[in-house]
Amino acid sequence: MASTFDDSKSDLIQQAERRFAENFEQDSWSLRQKLALTCRALSDRGHDSGLAGQITARAEASGTYYTQRLGLGFDEITQDNLLLVDEDLNVIEGEGMANPANRFHSWIYRARPDVQCIVHTHPFHVAALSMLETPLVVSHMDTTPLYDDCAFLPSWPGVPVGNEEGEIISQALGDKKAILLAHHGQIVAGASVEEACSLAVLIERAAALQLAAMAAGTIKELPEELAREAHDWTLLPNRSAANFAYYARRALAAHPDAITR
């Protein structure tokens, strides 16, 4: 016999959170493997733009992180060809060089100890929205993990290879999970690789929805209280882990060369 029909919404949310914790444990992939699978998953979803964009994750030693080698596309990244670099982009492990635009990643990592993974890409709909100098509007349930959590940089500071751009971008990001960069692209600053991958997939969908809705009429705002509730619910770490596991399985099925077990 059913026993929960008189429970409050908050009680049901707490019950669901406990079940998430019980049923979605951390996977056994290494950090390098997660990063390689993120590159492949985002490539499959249109986040590659030639050699533009970077995906990084903090490494074990302080002041170091993993990133892809300049000259390789997201669809070519494996756990074995990732680079380990320091804050000055000196290569500690691996062959080749890091993208000089990784400099702003170093600035973000210094400013945000909570950030473990950064995804910067120029996907089609995000790039198109950025050309309008318009902030991201979150007005659909699916995109609420980004509700009031996506900053906006309204002016383009130029190619982000200098410390000036690193300072501007990290300050504009503030304490948000993501930022839309005018005339440029997007950055996601995640508490984990799983969260960063999930939000990167989501921000491109949000931009596509926004452009479609703008073409059809006036976008209506979500009720703030409900939107914040949805943000907190959909951004639970275990939900990000479940999302990532799905994206990773699809990436691995399509690109078994991405990782070696």
mmCIF file of N, CA and C in Angstrom, residues 159-214:
data_model
loop_
_atom_site.group_PDB
_atom_site.id
_atom_site.type_symbol
_atom_site.label_atom_id
_atom_site.label_comp_id
_atom_site.label_asym_id
_atom_site.label_seq_id
_atom_site.Cartn_x
_atom_site.Cartn_y
_atom_site.Cartn_z
ATOM 1 N N VAL A 159 41.751 38.143 -27.934
ATOM 2 C CA VAL A 159 42.221 36.762 -27.803
ATOM 3 C C VAL A 159 42.750 36.555 -26.380
ATOM 4 N N PRO A 160 42.257 35.533 -25.670
ATOM 5 C CA PRO A 160 42.563 35.398 -24.240
ATOM 6 C C PRO A 160 43.891 34.703 -23.939
ATOM 7 N N VAL A 161 44.990 35.300 -24.406
ATOM 8 C CA VAL A 161 46.293 34.701 -24.156
ATOM 9 C C VAL A 161 47.126 35.522 -23.179
ATOM 10 N N GLY A 162 46.600 36.667 -22.730
ATOM 11 C CA GLY A 162 47.331 37.525 -21.807
ATOM 12 C C GLY A 162 46.777 37.440 -20.404
ATOM 13 N N ASN A 163 47.530 37.989 -19.458
ATOM 14 C CA ASN A 163 47.049 38.042 -18.085
ATOM 15 C C ASN A 163 45.877 38.997 -17.937
ATOM 16 N N GLU A 164 45.815 40.017 -18.803
ATOM 17 C CA GLU A 164 44.688 40.948 -18.738
ATOM 18 C C GLU A 164 43.366 40.213 -18.943
ATOM 19 N N GLU A 165 43.323 39.346 -19.967
ATOM 20 C CA GLU A 165 42.105 38.606 -20.240
ATOM 21 C C GLU A 165 41.783 37.637 -19.106
ATOM 22 N N GLY A 166 42.824 37.029 -18.533
ATOM 23 C CA GLY A 166 42.602 36.131 -17.408
ATOM 24 C C GLY A 166 41.973 36.842 -16.228
ATOM 25 N N GLU A 167 42.451 38.043 -15.959
ATOM 26 C CA GLU A 167 41.898 38.819 -14.842
ATOM 27 C C GLU A 167 40.466 39.249 -15.136
ATOM 28 N N ILE A 168 40.218 39.724 -16.353
ATOM 29 C CA ILE A 168 38.871 40.180 -16.734
ATOM 30 C C ILE A 168 37.877 39.022 -16.660
ATOM 31 N N ILE A 169 38.242 37.888 -17.237
ATOM 32 C CA ILE A 169 37.325 36.749 -17.297
ATOM 33 C C ILE A 169 37.060 36.180 -15.915
ATOM 34 N N SER A 170 38.094 36.005 -15.108
ATOM 35 C CA SER A 170 37.903 35.424 -13.781
ATOM 36 C C SER A 170 37.071 36.344 -12.897
ATOM 37 N N GLN A 171 37.249 37.655 -13.037
ATOM 38 C CA GLN A 171 36.442 38.593 -12.255
ATOM 39 C C GLN A 171 34.994 38.588 -12.720
ATOM 40 N N ALA A 172 34.776 38.520 -14.033
ATOM 41 C CA ALA A 172 33.406 38.499 -14.558
ATOM 42 C C ALA A 172 32.678 37.219 -14.168
ATOM 43 N N LEU A 173 33.394 36.101 -14.116
ATOM 44 C CA LEU A 173 32.797 34.839 -13.699
ATOM 45 C C LEU A 173 32.333 34.908 -12.255
ATOM 46 N N GLY A 174 33.121 35.534 -11.402
ATOM 47 C CA GLY A 174 32.757 35.652 -9.998
ATOM 48 C C GLY A 174 32.588 34.293 -9.367
ATOM 49 N N ASP A 175 31.467 34.094 -8.670
ATOM 50 C CA ASP A 175 31.218 32.827 -7.997
ATOM 51 C C ASP A 175 30.237 31.945 -8.756
ATOM 52 N N LYS A 176 29.983 32.266 -10.028
ATOM 53 C CA LYS A 176 29.007 31.516 -10.825
ATOM 54 C C LYS A 176 29.612 30.219 -11.365
ATOM 55 N N LYS A 177 28.726 29.330 -11.797
ATOM 56 C CA LYS A 177 29.138 28.063 -12.394
ATOM 57 C C LYS A 177 29.517 28.208 -13.865
ATOM 58 N N ALA A 178 29.035 29.273 -14.508
ATOM 59 C CA ALA A 178 29.272 29.420 -15.944
ATOM 60 C C ALA A 178 29.282 30.896 -16.306
ATOM 61 N N ILE A 179 29.732 31.180 -17.526
ATOM 62 C CA ILE A 179 29.709 32.541 -18.038
ATOM 63 C C ILE A 179 29.580 32.501 -19.550
ATOM 64 N N LEU A 180 28.768 33.402 -20.079
ATOM 65 C CA LEU A 180 28.664 33.600 -21.524
ATOM 66 C C LEU A 180 29.555 34.777 -21.889
ATOM 67 N N LEU A 181 30.442 34.576 -22.844
ATOM 68 C CA LEU A 181 31.400 35.596 -23.260
ATOM 69 C C LEU A 181 30.955 36.203 -24.581
ATOM 70 N N ALA A 182 30.655 37.489 -24.586
ATOM 71 C CA ALA A 182 30.199 38.144 -25.813
ATOM 72 C C ALA A 182 31.221 37.977 -26.924
ATOM 73 N N HIS A 183 30.721 37.674 -28.128
ATOM 74 C CA HIS A 183 31.546 37.514 -29.328
ATOM 75 C C HIS A 183 32.594 36.419 -29.172
ATOM 76 N N HIS A 184 32.302 35.441 -28.323
ATOM 77 C CA HIS A 184 33.331 34.447 -28.033
ATOM 78 C C HIS A 184 32.727 33.054 -27.827
ATOM 79 N N GLY A 185 32.288 32.728 -26.624
ATOM 80 C CA GLY A 185 31.809 31.385 -26.335
ATOM 81 C C GLY A 185 31.354 31.278 -24.898
ATOM 82 N N GLN A 186 31.609 30.123 -24.306
ATOM 83 C CA GLN A 186 31.154 29.894 -22.930
ATOM 84 C C GLN A 186 32.267 29.267 -22.106
ATOM 85 N N ILE A 187 32.150 29.455 -20.792
ATOM 86 C CA ILE A 187 33.032 28.786 -19.839
ATOM 87 C C ILE A 187 32.158 28.176 -18.753
ATOM 88 N N VAL A 188 32.440 26.931 -18.432
ATOM 89 C CA VAL A 188 31.815 26.278 -17.287
ATOM 90 C C VAL A 188 32.910 25.994 -16.273
ATOM 91 N N ALA A 189 32.656 26.354 -15.025
ATOM 92 C CA ALA A 189 33.602 26.123 -13.932
ATOM 93 C C ALA A 189 32.941 25.165 -12.950
ATOM 94 N N GLY A 190 33.273 23.891 -13.053
ATOM 95 C CA GLY A 190 32.565 22.870 -12.305
ATOM 96 C C GLY A 190 33.270 22.423 -11.041
ATOM 97 N N ALA A 191 32.477 21.953 -10.087
ATOM 98 C CA ALA A 191 33.016 21.396 -8.853
ATOM 99 C C ALA A 191 33.602 20.008 -9.073
ATOM 100 N N SER A 192 33.368 19.454 -10.252
ATOM 101 C CA SER A 192 33.895 18.135 -10.629
ATOM 102 C C SER A 192 33.885 18.051 -12.147
ATOM 103 N N VAL A 193 34.574 17.064 -12.683
ATOM 104 C CA VAL A 193 34.515 16.831 -14.128
ATOM 105 C C VAL A 193 33.088 16.504 -14.529
ATOM 106 N N GLU A 194 32.421 15.714 -13.698
ATOM 107 C CA GLU A 194 31.049 15.307 -13.993
ATOM 108 C C GLU A 194 30.135 16.524 -14.121
ATOM 109 N N GLU A 195 30.236 17.443 -13.170
ATOM 110 C CA GLU A 195 29.393 18.631 -13.200
ATOM 111 C C GLU A 195 29.729 19.518 -14.391
ATOM 112 N N ALA A 196 31.018 19.706 -14.660
ATOM 113 C CA ALA A 196 31.434 20.565 -15.763
ATOM 114 C C ALA A 196 30.950 20.022 -17.103
ATOM 115 N N CYS A 197 31.074 18.725 -17.298
ATOM 116 C CA CYS A 197 30.602 18.112 -18.539
ATOM 117 C C CYS A 197 29.096 18.294 -18.678
ATOM 118 N N SER A 198 28.355 18.021 -17.613
ATOM 119 C CA SER A 198 26.899 18.137 -17.650
ATOM 120 C C SER A 198 26.454 19.557 -17.965
ATOM 121 N N LEU A 199 27.076 20.542 -17.327
ATOM 122 C CA LEU A 199 26.685 21.937 -17.545
ATOM 123 C C LEU A 199 27.100 22.430 -18.925
ATOM 124 N N ALA A 200 28.210 21.913 -19.443
ATOM 125 C CA ALA A 200 28.629 22.309 -20.789
ATOM 126 C C ALA A 200 27.638 21.808 -21.838
ATOM 127 N N VAL A 201 27.166 20.577 -21.663
ATOM 128 C CA VAL A 201 26.118 20.068 -22.555
ATOM 129 C C VAL A 201 24.884 20.960 -22.442
ATOM 130 N N LEU A 202 24.544 21.321 -21.220
ATOM 131 C CA LEU A 202 23.309 22.053 -20.951
ATOM 132 C C LEU A 202 23.342 23.488 -21.463
ATOM 133 N N ILE A 203 24.484 24.165 -21.373
ATOM 134 C CA ILE A 203 24.518 25.574 -21.760
ATOM 135 C C ILE A 203 24.309 25.732 -23.268
ATOM 136 N N GLU A 204 24.775 24.777 -24.051
ATOM 137 C CA GLU A 204 24.523 24.846 -25.497
ATOM 138 C C GLU A 204 23.048 24.612 -25.786
ATOM 139 N N ARG A 205 22.425 23.682 -25.067
ATOM 140 C CA ARG A 205 20.981 23.466 -25.235
ATOM 141 C C ARG A 205 20.202 24.710 -24.813
ATOM 142 N N ALA A 206 20.624 25.333 -23.733
ATOM 143 C CA ALA A 206 19.946 26.540 -23.255
ATOM 144 C C ALA A 206 20.032 27.660 -24.279
ATOM 145 N N ALA A 207 21.201 27.813 -24.895
ATOM 146 C CA ALA A 207 21.365 28.846 -25.915
ATOM 147 C C ALA A 207 20.498 28.555 -27.136
ATOM 148 N N ALA A 208 20.419 27.290 -27.535
ATOM 149 C CA ALA A 208 19.582 26.919 -28.680
ATOM 150 C C ALA A 208 18.111 27.196 -28.386
ATOM 151 N N LEU A 209 17.656 26.841 -27.189
ATOM 152 C CA LEU A 209 16.281 27.116 -26.805
ATOM 153 C C LEU A 209 15.995 28.612 -26.784
ATOM 154 N N GLN A 210 16.939 29.370 -26.260
ATOM 155 C CA GLN A 210 16.745 30.821 -26.177
ATOM 156 C C GLN A 210 16.610 31.445 -27.559
ATOM 157 N N LEU A 211 17.485 31.070 -28.476
ATOM 158 C CA LEU A 211 17.419 31.623 -29.827
ATOM 159 C C LEU A 211 16.111 31.252 -30.517
ATOM 160 N N ALA A 212 15.657 30.010 -30.326
ATOM 161 C CA ALA A 212 14.399 29.582 -30.931
ATOM 162 C C ALA A 212 13.224 30.346 -30.333
ATOM 163 N N ALA A 213 13.236 30.508 -29.014
ATOM 164 C CA ALA A 213 12.142 31.218 -28.350
ATOM 165 C C ALA A 213 12.130 32.700 -28.723
ATOM 166 N N MET A 214 13.309 33.318 -28.825
ATOM 167 C CA MET A 214 13.401 34.730 -29.205
ATOM 168 C C MET A 214 12.843 34.958 -30.607
#
